[in-house]
């Protein structure tokens, strides 16, 4: 047994940490949060130049061919920021979905662009009637000549504003399979790539406590047969499922890095903030908050990395993936709450930086399924 | 025992009178922004105007003594007013007035007769809006560690220092402020409270940028500020409770702020969530029909009921003259922590619809989104939940050698 990172991974970790400190300092992150625009940006271009966006994409498709654990090391450091941008939604999930379900031509054409950050292929799955199951996909695709005509909306699309292309989950309106709305079983669910600037596509940012979520409307958007992921309509959803399974533990590593940053901040503050003539860390109530926080952090860390190890070594991992997401999402959410208790007033000030995490933690709680959803899938995976 | 207030015929008649009056006097154009930061100047003025009219009738501070501009009403009648105001979607006063509430109550206990005549009349008639200025960079939980000084100079005190996390948007008339009146004296024996006119030379107000400033609707502060005092001359008349007697005054102030006052009000959050879940379809059925959603909705309901009953009990205890010990901080602690648990339940039920005030997708016209932010930030004002626990332990008699008593309330 050896739970240490490899020397190469340690080097990567150091390099990414330095990069994040340099290219994504707090002021930059605050500005991105205020404007909602993180990509395109100078920082994003620099991130793309490093080649890290393609860390887990095979070399034959222009990536670095790293393991999922390699990717996790990278994303843990990005999570410390928290660095925004379509690195998870496109770099990981988009890339893995194409890898799992794309035709050879699509892999050759799309993956190198994703790896270089020249294309942001953002998954658009959920709708106003919110859920991550195939049955929640209602957006209609009808046959139109050789291609398809799309009508409907995608809601709460993570990184929607940064997308150059959406990989939209759509339901085929096949005459033998009338759509759900008309009492039918509904046609099969597939994935279609839609350029963000295609005619009929509008993207609207969702304001408030959400973190980089958008509404994407498709109004009579016509796409080519070549834009359908894979050879047949049915292959899309399975590809998404497989890709989500690989993305989730890396996403939870991002949450681990974020928890780590929130923890570091809280420890530092407990040491330096003085009330009643002593550092507040001396108060057992403050210690409780910090200890709750570190327990969340470590729980997220080890569930994530074991899942990654299982996937990297081709072991059965379904249960570990759901465990990691259920624990990691809850951990980041609660870690931020504990940190707010430690910091009291100061933590609520935008300029301090904690609220960047608080905001991110709420959106990531739900992205790719919330803790309760993954608990149910875990129960299934455990044969209950 | 009777949990339901029983109303006499006179009270019911009075209710109709209040209801009819409110119908005539609450402007139809009054709005309740989800985040009080969005309260406009015009809307604020509308609320102030309503406050003055309520003040004229003695309904702004119904139980406050008539000789100081209050309503002099018994609890039975003030309950009726509060219920009707609540039904009209508002609070008393219908705008943020933390210093009026807490400063007013403190002056009632510790002010001189002249001070009561002068300040309370303005407050209870709704002529002024007052902020409370306690916190400083080095004095949050440790309030006694304030550094702002008030030094006697002839007939005035000269005030220097900085307050943080105070006030609201759209300004105020008075600042209810704790200072150091003797820089040499021991902790707790060096403090003094002032009612400071807000437009005196040397006062600068700088808004802070927070995740949210807490509070709901038009009565929330909307904005918190840093207030700087640079050689501000305040007449000695405005010192309340005496030089170096400030800690005594603070115990009254804090007692109320820690929730001992109690209150009776509906829980808008429960109403809103139930409404939304009954009328929003998910997968072809109302959300409220999903057993998982029901579990979480009931969690929200249970939290709200316990909070409501703690507040109801405190209200009753205060007005029936019962001896209050740990109950004030308990209500505050419970309300804050359960508020955060309710926010988590909402996130579980609604998903990201809870996180946006987008007009199409946001739940509850943006009120839910604002609540998701304020449930977290509301943990801190008026003493953190940790501090509420510290006080509870002392009052229960396990925190210190001597069991601590609650602060004096009028
Ligand atoms: C939205 C908002 C509105 C506010 N409104 C006002 C206002 O109108 N007027 C005003 O004067 N102030 C206001 N405040 C300030 C508020 O009262 C303080 O934030 C609060 O008292 C905590 O002080 P602090 O932020 O300095 O935290 P600190 O006191 O520094 O606390 C940091 C941490 O240490 C813990 N701690 C401190 N001492 C102890 C102890 N003895 N035992 C155990 N734990 C301890 C705290 O619980 C917390 O976890 C407001 C604050 C906010 C966020």
PDB file of N, CA, C and O and ligand atoms in Angstrom, chain A residues 269 273 275-276 280 283 285-286 289 341-346 348, chain B residues 96 98 132-135 139-142 164-167 210 212-214 224 377 380-384 386-387 390, ligand 1:
ATOM      1  N   UNK A 269      -6.912  32.156  10.047  1.00  0.00           N
ATOM      2  CA  UNK A 269      -7.720  33.170  10.719  1.00  0.00           C
ATOM      3  C   UNK A 269      -7.863  32.856  12.221  1.00  0.00           C
ATOM      4  O   UNK A 269      -7.801  33.748  13.060  1.00  0.00           O
ATOM      5  N   UNK A 273      -6.757  36.048  14.391  1.00  0.00           N
ATOM      6  CA  UNK A 273      -7.831  36.908  14.881  1.00  0.00           C
ATOM      7  C   UNK A 273      -7.868  36.851  16.413  1.00  0.00           C
ATOM      8  O   UNK A 273      -7.977  35.761  16.984  1.00  0.00           O
ATOM      9  N   UNK A 275      -9.747  38.000  19.898  1.00  0.00           N
ATOM     10  CA  UNK A 275     -10.876  38.549  20.648  1.00  0.00           C
ATOM     11  C   UNK A 275     -10.716  38.097  22.094  1.00  0.00           C
ATOM     12  O   UNK A 275     -10.203  36.992  22.351  1.00  0.00           O
ATOM     13  N   UNK A 276     -11.143  38.890  23.022  1.00  0.00           N
ATOM     14  CA  UNK A 276     -10.967  38.591  24.453  1.00  0.00           C
ATOM     15  C   UNK A 276      -9.503  38.286  24.768  1.00  0.00           C
ATOM     16  O   UNK A 276      -9.184  37.342  25.494  1.00  0.00           O
ATOM     17  N   UNK A 280      -8.707  33.436  18.489  1.00  0.00           N
ATOM     18  CA  UNK A 280      -9.998  32.753  18.612  1.00  0.00           C
ATOM     19  C   UNK A 280      -9.864  31.233  18.521  1.00  0.00           C
ATOM     20  O   UNK A 280     -10.730  30.505  18.984  1.00  0.00           O
ATOM     21  N   UNK A 283     -10.675  29.130  21.526  1.00  0.00           N
ATOM     22  CA  UNK A 283     -12.032  28.824  21.972  1.00  0.00           C
ATOM     23  C   UNK A 283     -12.449  27.470  21.418  1.00  0.00           C
ATOM     24  O   UNK A 283     -12.331  27.213  20.224  1.00  0.00           O
ATOM     25  N   UNK A 285     -15.249  26.313  20.860  1.00  0.00           N
ATOM     26  CA  UNK A 285     -16.324  26.391  19.857  1.00  0.00           C
ATOM     27  C   UNK A 285     -15.729  26.647  18.469  1.00  0.00           C
ATOM     28  O   UNK A 285     -16.191  26.109  17.482  1.00  0.00           O
ATOM     29  N   UNK A 286     -14.691  27.469  18.414  1.00  0.00           N
ATOM     30  CA  UNK A 286     -14.032  27.724  17.126  1.00  0.00           C
ATOM     31  C   UNK A 286     -13.285  26.459  16.694  1.00  0.00           C
ATOM     32  O   UNK A 286     -13.301  26.076  15.524  1.00  0.00           O
ATOM     33  N   UNK A 289     -15.542  24.159  14.895  1.00  0.00           N
ATOM     34  CA  UNK A 289     -15.788  24.489  13.479  1.00  0.00           C
ATOM     35  C   UNK A 289     -14.633  23.997  12.618  1.00  0.00           C
ATOM     36  O   UNK A 289     -14.838  23.434  11.552  1.00  0.00           O
ATOM     37  N   UNK A 341     -18.588  30.317   9.917  1.00  0.00           N
ATOM     38  CA  UNK A 341     -18.732  30.438  11.379  1.00  0.00           C
ATOM     39  C   UNK A 341     -17.408  30.893  11.994  1.00  0.00           C
ATOM     40  O   UNK A 341     -17.391  31.728  12.895  1.00  0.00           O
ATOM     41  N   UNK A 342     -16.315  30.352  11.495  1.00  0.00           N
ATOM     42  CA  UNK A 342     -15.009  30.753  12.028  1.00  0.00           C
ATOM     43  C   UNK A 342     -14.770  32.241  11.787  1.00  0.00           C
ATOM     44  O   UNK A 342     -14.299  32.953  12.667  1.00  0.00           O
ATOM     45  N   UNK A 343     -15.113  32.703  10.597  1.00  0.00           N
ATOM     46  CA  UNK A 343     -14.768  34.074  10.214  1.00  0.00           C
ATOM     47  C   UNK A 343     -15.797  35.108  10.644  1.00  0.00           C
ATOM     48  O   UNK A 343     -15.508  36.304  10.653  1.00  0.00           O
ATOM     49  N   UNK A 344     -17.005  34.688  10.914  1.00  0.00           N
ATOM     50  CA  UNK A 344     -18.119  35.597  11.231  1.00  0.00           C
ATOM     51  C   UNK A 344     -18.147  36.753  10.219  1.00  0.00           C
ATOM     52  O   UNK A 344     -18.079  36.504   9.018  1.00  0.00           O
ATOM     53  N   UNK A 345     -18.201  38.001  10.682  1.00  0.00           N
ATOM     54  CA  UNK A 345     -18.399  39.141   9.786  1.00  0.00           C
ATOM     55  C   UNK A 345     -17.444  39.191   8.602  1.00  0.00           C
ATOM     56  O   UNK A 345     -17.869  39.366   7.452  1.00  0.00           O
ATOM     57  N   UNK A 346     -16.164  39.016   8.876  1.00  0.00           N
ATOM     58  CA  UNK A 346     -15.152  39.161   7.820  1.00  0.00           C
ATOM     59  C   UNK A 346     -15.401  38.206   6.647  1.00  0.00           C
ATOM     60  O   UNK A 346     -15.178  38.553   5.491  1.00  0.00           O
ATOM     61  N   UNK A 348     -18.110  37.329   5.357  1.00  0.00           N
ATOM     62  CA  UNK A 348     -19.194  37.739   4.465  1.00  0.00           C
ATOM     63  C   UNK A 348     -18.786  38.886   3.542  1.00  0.00           C
ATOM     64  O   UNK A 348     -19.534  39.256   2.644  1.00  0.00           O
TER      65      UNK A 348
ATOM     66  N   UNK B  96     -35.963  49.426   8.297  1.00  0.00           N
ATOM     67  CA  UNK B  96     -34.866  49.068   9.195  1.00  0.00           C
ATOM     68  C   UNK B  96     -34.653  50.181  10.220  1.00  0.00           C
ATOM     69  O   UNK B  96     -34.457  51.345   9.857  1.00  0.00           O
ATOM     70  N   UNK B  98     -32.859  49.515  13.646  1.00  0.00           N
ATOM     71  CA  UNK B  98     -32.287  48.734  14.749  1.00  0.00           C
ATOM     72  C   UNK B  98     -31.967  49.607  15.956  1.00  0.00           C
ATOM     73  O   UNK B  98     -32.156  49.210  17.096  1.00  0.00           O
ATOM     74  N   UNK B 132     -27.729  51.174  14.865  1.00  0.00           N
ATOM     75  CA  UNK B 132     -26.972  50.816  16.070  1.00  0.00           C
ATOM     76  C   UNK B 132     -25.516  50.606  15.681  1.00  0.00           C
ATOM     77  O   UNK B 132     -25.205  49.853  14.769  1.00  0.00           O
ATOM     78  N   UNK B 133     -24.631  51.285  16.383  1.00  0.00           N
ATOM     79  CA  UNK B 133     -23.197  51.224  16.057  1.00  0.00           C
ATOM     80  C   UNK B 133     -22.427  50.616  17.223  1.00  0.00           C
ATOM     81  O   UNK B 133     -22.066  51.309  18.166  1.00  0.00           O
ATOM     82  N   UNK B 134     -22.190  49.302  17.112  1.00  0.00           N
ATOM     83  CA  UNK B 134     -21.450  48.617  18.163  1.00  0.00           C
ATOM     84  C   UNK B 134     -20.097  48.129  17.643  1.00  0.00           C
ATOM     85  O   UNK B 134     -19.052  48.486  18.175  1.00  0.00           O
ATOM     86  N   UNK B 135     -20.133  47.298  16.594  1.00  0.00           N
ATOM     87  CA  UNK B 135     -18.944  46.562  16.163  1.00  0.00           C
ATOM     88  C   UNK B 135     -17.841  47.467  15.636  1.00  0.00           C
ATOM     89  O   UNK B 135     -18.103  48.503  15.030  1.00  0.00           O
ATOM     90  N   UNK B 139     -13.487  44.761  17.786  1.00  0.00           N
ATOM     91  CA  UNK B 139     -14.553  44.471  18.743  1.00  0.00           C
ATOM     92  C   UNK B 139     -15.770  43.906  18.027  1.00  0.00           C
ATOM     93  O   UNK B 139     -16.626  44.640  17.558  1.00  0.00           O
ATOM     94  N   UNK B 140     -15.783  42.576  17.887  1.00  0.00           N
ATOM     95  CA  UNK B 140     -16.950  41.903  17.331  1.00  0.00           C
ATOM     96  C   UNK B 140     -17.661  41.207  18.474  1.00  0.00           C
ATOM     97  O   UNK B 140     -18.445  41.824  19.200  1.00  0.00           O
ATOM     98  N   UNK B 141     -17.326  39.937  18.679  1.00  0.00           N
ATOM     99  CA  UNK B 141     -17.864  39.230  19.844  1.00  0.00           C
ATOM    100  C   UNK B 141     -17.430  39.917  21.125  1.00  0.00           C
ATOM    101  O   UNK B 141     -18.174  39.997  22.094  1.00  0.00           O
ATOM    102  N   UNK B 142     -16.202  40.412  21.098  1.00  0.00           N
ATOM    103  CA  UNK B 142     -15.640  41.068  22.278  1.00  0.00           C
ATOM    104  C   UNK B 142     -16.009  42.556  22.235  1.00  0.00           C
ATOM    105  O   UNK B 142     -15.163  43.426  22.040  1.00  0.00           O
ATOM    106  N   UNK B 164     -17.751  49.185  12.185  1.00  0.00           N
ATOM    107  CA  UNK B 164     -17.880  48.355  10.970  1.00  0.00           C
ATOM    108  C   UNK B 164     -19.152  47.507  11.021  1.00  0.00           C
ATOM    109  O   UNK B 164     -19.678  47.252  12.103  1.00  0.00           O
ATOM    110  N   UNK B 165     -19.617  47.092   9.844  1.00  0.00           N
ATOM    111  CA  UNK B 165     -20.820  46.244   9.715  1.00  0.00           C
ATOM    112  C   UNK B 165     -22.046  46.920  10.301  1.00  0.00           C
ATOM    113  O   UNK B 165     -22.869  46.265  10.930  1.00  0.00           O
ATOM    114  N   UNK B 166     -22.170  48.233  10.139  1.00  0.00           N
ATOM    115  CA  UNK B 166     -23.286  48.912  10.791  1.00  0.00           C
ATOM    116  C   UNK B 166     -24.239  49.561   9.787  1.00  0.00           C
ATOM    117  O   UNK B 166     -23.874  49.874   8.654  1.00  0.00           O
ATOM    118  N   UNK B 167     -25.467  49.763  10.263  1.00  0.00           N
ATOM    119  CA  UNK B 167     -26.439  50.568   9.541  1.00  0.00           C
ATOM    120  C   UNK B 167     -27.100  49.871   8.375  1.00  0.00           C
ATOM    121  O   UNK B 167     -27.252  48.653   8.354  1.00  0.00           O
ATOM    122  N   UNK B 210     -20.915  43.025   0.812  1.00  0.00           N
ATOM    123  CA  UNK B 210     -21.101  41.732   1.490  1.00  0.00           C
ATOM    124  C   UNK B 210     -21.890  40.766   0.611  1.00  0.00           C
ATOM    125  O   UNK B 210     -22.592  41.198  -0.305  1.00  0.00           O
ATOM    126  N   UNK B 212     -24.506  39.305   1.374  1.00  0.00           N
ATOM    127  CA  UNK B 212     -25.829  39.916   1.550  1.00  0.00           C
ATOM    128  C   UNK B 212     -25.767  40.529   2.934  1.00  0.00           C
ATOM    129  O   UNK B 212     -24.937  40.148   3.753  1.00  0.00           O
ATOM    130  N   UNK B 213     -26.615  41.496   3.205  1.00  0.00           N
ATOM    131  CA  UNK B 213     -26.499  42.119   4.518  1.00  0.00           C
ATOM    132  C   UNK B 213     -27.485  41.518   5.507  1.00  0.00           C
ATOM    133  O   UNK B 213     -27.564  41.950   6.642  1.00  0.00           O
ATOM    134  N   UNK B 214     -28.211  40.500   5.081  1.00  0.00           N
ATOM    135  CA  UNK B 214     -29.137  39.830   5.991  1.00  0.00           C
ATOM    136  C   UNK B 214     -30.451  40.569   6.054  1.00  0.00           C
ATOM    137  O   UNK B 214     -30.594  41.694   5.578  1.00  0.00           O
ATOM    138  N   UNK B 224     -24.484  47.265   4.671  1.00  0.00           N
ATOM    139  CA  UNK B 224     -23.759  47.537   5.919  1.00  0.00           C
ATOM    140  C   UNK B 224     -22.623  48.497   5.588  1.00  0.00           C
ATOM    141  O   UNK B 224     -22.111  48.491   4.468  1.00  0.00           O
ATOM    142  N   UNK B 377     -25.280  34.309   6.253  1.00  0.00           N
ATOM    143  CA  UNK B 377     -24.726  35.552   6.794  1.00  0.00           C
ATOM    144  C   UNK B 377     -25.468  35.949   8.083  1.00  0.00           C
ATOM    145  O   UNK B 377     -24.887  36.564   8.976  1.00  0.00           O
ATOM    146  N   UNK B 380     -24.320  35.662  12.030  1.00  0.00           N
ATOM    147  CA  UNK B 380     -23.394  36.504  12.799  1.00  0.00           C
ATOM    148  C   UNK B 380     -23.980  37.712  13.510  1.00  0.00           C
ATOM    149  O   UNK B 380     -23.570  37.993  14.630  1.00  0.00           O
ATOM    150  N   UNK B 381     -24.872  38.485  12.884  1.00  0.00           N
ATOM    151  CA  UNK B 381     -25.297  39.725  13.539  1.00  0.00           C
ATOM    152  C   UNK B 381     -25.939  39.475  14.901  1.00  0.00           C
ATOM    153  O   UNK B 381     -26.594  38.451  15.105  1.00  0.00           O
ATOM    154  N   UNK B 382     -25.742  40.416  15.811  1.00  0.00           N
ATOM    155  CA  UNK B 382     -26.353  40.290  17.129  1.00  0.00           C
ATOM    156  C   UNK B 382     -25.727  39.196  17.969  1.00  0.00           C
ATOM    157  O   UNK B 382     -26.357  38.674  18.886  1.00  0.00           O
ATOM    158  N   UNK B 383     -24.472  38.849  17.686  1.00  0.00           N
ATOM    159  CA  UNK B 383     -23.790  37.792  18.445  1.00  0.00           C
ATOM    160  C   UNK B 383     -23.833  36.488  17.686  1.00  0.00           C
ATOM    161  O   UNK B 383     -24.907  36.020  17.311  1.00  0.00           O
ATOM    162  N   UNK B 384     -22.656  35.903  17.449  1.00  0.00           N
ATOM    163  CA  UNK B 384     -22.590  34.644  16.694  1.00  0.00           C
ATOM    164  C   UNK B 384     -23.298  33.535  17.477  1.00  0.00           C
ATOM    165  O   UNK B 384     -23.580  33.686  18.669  1.00  0.00           O
ATOM    166  N   UNK B 386     -22.041  30.866  18.448  1.00  0.00           N
ATOM    167  CA  UNK B 386     -21.140  30.434  19.531  1.00  0.00           C
ATOM    168  C   UNK B 386     -21.361  31.285  20.770  1.00  0.00           C
ATOM    169  O   UNK B 386     -21.383  30.780  21.897  1.00  0.00           O
ATOM    170  N   UNK B 387     -21.494  32.586  20.537  1.00  0.00           N
ATOM    171  CA  UNK B 387     -21.674  33.500  21.662  1.00  0.00           C
ATOM    172  C   UNK B 387     -23.023  33.237  22.338  1.00  0.00           C
ATOM    173  O   UNK B 387     -23.136  33.270  23.564  1.00  0.00           O
ATOM    174  N   UNK B 390     -22.419  30.422  24.598  1.00  0.00           N
ATOM    175  CA  UNK B 390     -21.671  30.842  25.790  1.00  0.00           C
ATOM    176  C   UNK B 390     -22.641  31.445  26.808  1.00  0.00           C
ATOM    177  O   UNK B 390     -22.603  31.113  27.999  1.00  0.00           O
TER     178      UNK B 390
HETATM  179  C1  LIG C   1     -24.871  41.066   8.093  1.00  0.00           C
HETATM  180  C2  LIG C   1     -24.318  41.644   9.339  1.00  0.00           C
HETATM  181  C3  LIG C   1     -24.987  42.689   9.969  1.00  0.00           C
HETATM  182  C4  LIG C   1     -24.450  43.279  11.107  1.00  0.00           C
HETATM  183  N1  LIG C   1     -25.093  44.342  11.664  1.00  0.00           N
HETATM  184  C5  LIG C   1     -24.499  45.021  12.684  1.00  0.00           C
HETATM  185  C6  LIG C   1     -25.050  46.221  13.186  1.00  0.00           C
HETATM  186  O1  LIG C   1     -26.093  46.679  12.733  1.00  0.00           O
HETATM  187  N2  LIG C   1     -24.415  46.867  14.177  1.00  0.00           N
HETATM  188  C7  LIG C   1     -23.270  46.382  14.726  1.00  0.00           C
HETATM  189  O2  LIG C   1     -22.739  47.002  15.621  1.00  0.00           O
HETATM  190  N3  LIG C   1     -22.712  45.244  14.277  1.00  0.00           N
HETATM  191  C8  LIG C   1     -23.290  44.547  13.265  1.00  0.00           C
HETATM  192  N4  LIG C   1     -22.714  43.390  12.773  1.00  0.00           N
HETATM  193  C9  LIG C   1     -21.499  42.877  13.364  1.00  0.00           C
HETATM  194  C10 LIG C   1     -21.757  41.631  14.210  1.00  0.00           C
HETATM  195  O3  LIG C   1     -22.333  41.993  15.410  1.00  0.00           O
HETATM  196  C11 LIG C   1     -20.429  40.880  14.381  1.00  0.00           C
HETATM  197  O4  LIG C   1     -20.080  40.363  13.128  1.00  0.00           O
HETATM  198  C12 LIG C   1     -20.536  39.752  15.371  1.00  0.00           C
HETATM  199  O5  LIG C   1     -20.748  40.221  16.663  1.00  0.00           O
HETATM  200  C13 LIG C   1     -19.273  38.888  15.380  1.00  0.00           C
HETATM  201  O6  LIG C   1     -18.120  39.652  15.452  1.00  0.00           O
HETATM  202  P1  LIG C   1     -16.932  39.426  14.414  1.00  0.00           P
HETATM  203  O7  LIG C   1     -17.519  39.405  13.072  1.00  0.00           O
HETATM  204  O8  LIG C   1     -15.893  40.407  14.698  1.00  0.00           O
HETATM  205  O9  LIG C   1     -16.406  37.970  14.727  1.00  0.00           O
HETATM  206  P2  LIG C   1     -15.384  37.538  15.877  1.00  0.00           P
HETATM  207  O10 LIG C   1     -15.870  38.057  17.169  1.00  0.00           O
HETATM  208  O11 LIG C   1     -14.016  37.846  15.456  1.00  0.00           O
HETATM  209  O12 LIG C   1     -15.610  35.980  15.885  1.00  0.00           O
HETATM  210  C14 LIG C   1     -14.848  35.066  15.102  1.00  0.00           C
HETATM  211  C15 LIG C   1     -15.139  33.675  15.602  1.00  0.00           C
HETATM  212  O13 LIG C   1     -14.724  33.546  16.959  1.00  0.00           O
HETATM  213  C16 LIG C   1     -15.782  33.066  17.767  1.00  0.00           C
HETATM  214  N5  LIG C   1     -15.656  33.599  19.127  1.00  0.00           N
HETATM  215  C17 LIG C   1     -15.307  34.864  19.478  1.00  0.00           C
HETATM  216  N6  LIG C   1     -15.289  34.958  20.808  1.00  0.00           N
HETATM  217  C18 LIG C   1     -15.654  33.752  21.313  1.00  0.00           C
HETATM  218  C19 LIG C   1     -15.828  33.220  22.630  1.00  0.00           C
HETATM  219  N7  LIG C   1     -15.641  33.965  23.707  1.00  0.00           N
HETATM  220  N8  LIG C   1     -16.189  31.928  22.764  1.00  0.00           N
HETATM  221  C20 LIG C   1     -16.400  31.153  21.689  1.00  0.00           C
HETATM  222  N9  LIG C   1     -16.239  31.588  20.423  1.00  0.00           N
HETATM  223  C21 LIG C   1     -15.876  32.879  20.237  1.00  0.00           C
HETATM  224  C22 LIG C   1     -17.026  33.544  17.046  1.00  0.00           C
HETATM  225  O14 LIG C   1     -18.167  32.773  17.398  1.00  0.00           O
HETATM  226  C23 LIG C   1     -16.616  33.317  15.594  1.00  0.00           C
HETATM  227  O15 LIG C   1     -16.747  31.958  15.275  1.00  0.00           O
HETATM  228  C24 LIG C   1     -23.248  42.784  11.652  1.00  0.00           C
HETATM  229  C25 LIG C   1     -22.607  41.707  11.032  1.00  0.00           C
HETATM  230  C26 LIG C   1     -23.103  41.149   9.886  1.00  0.00           C
HETATM  231  C27 LIG C   1     -22.370  40.017   9.235  1.00  0.00           C
END
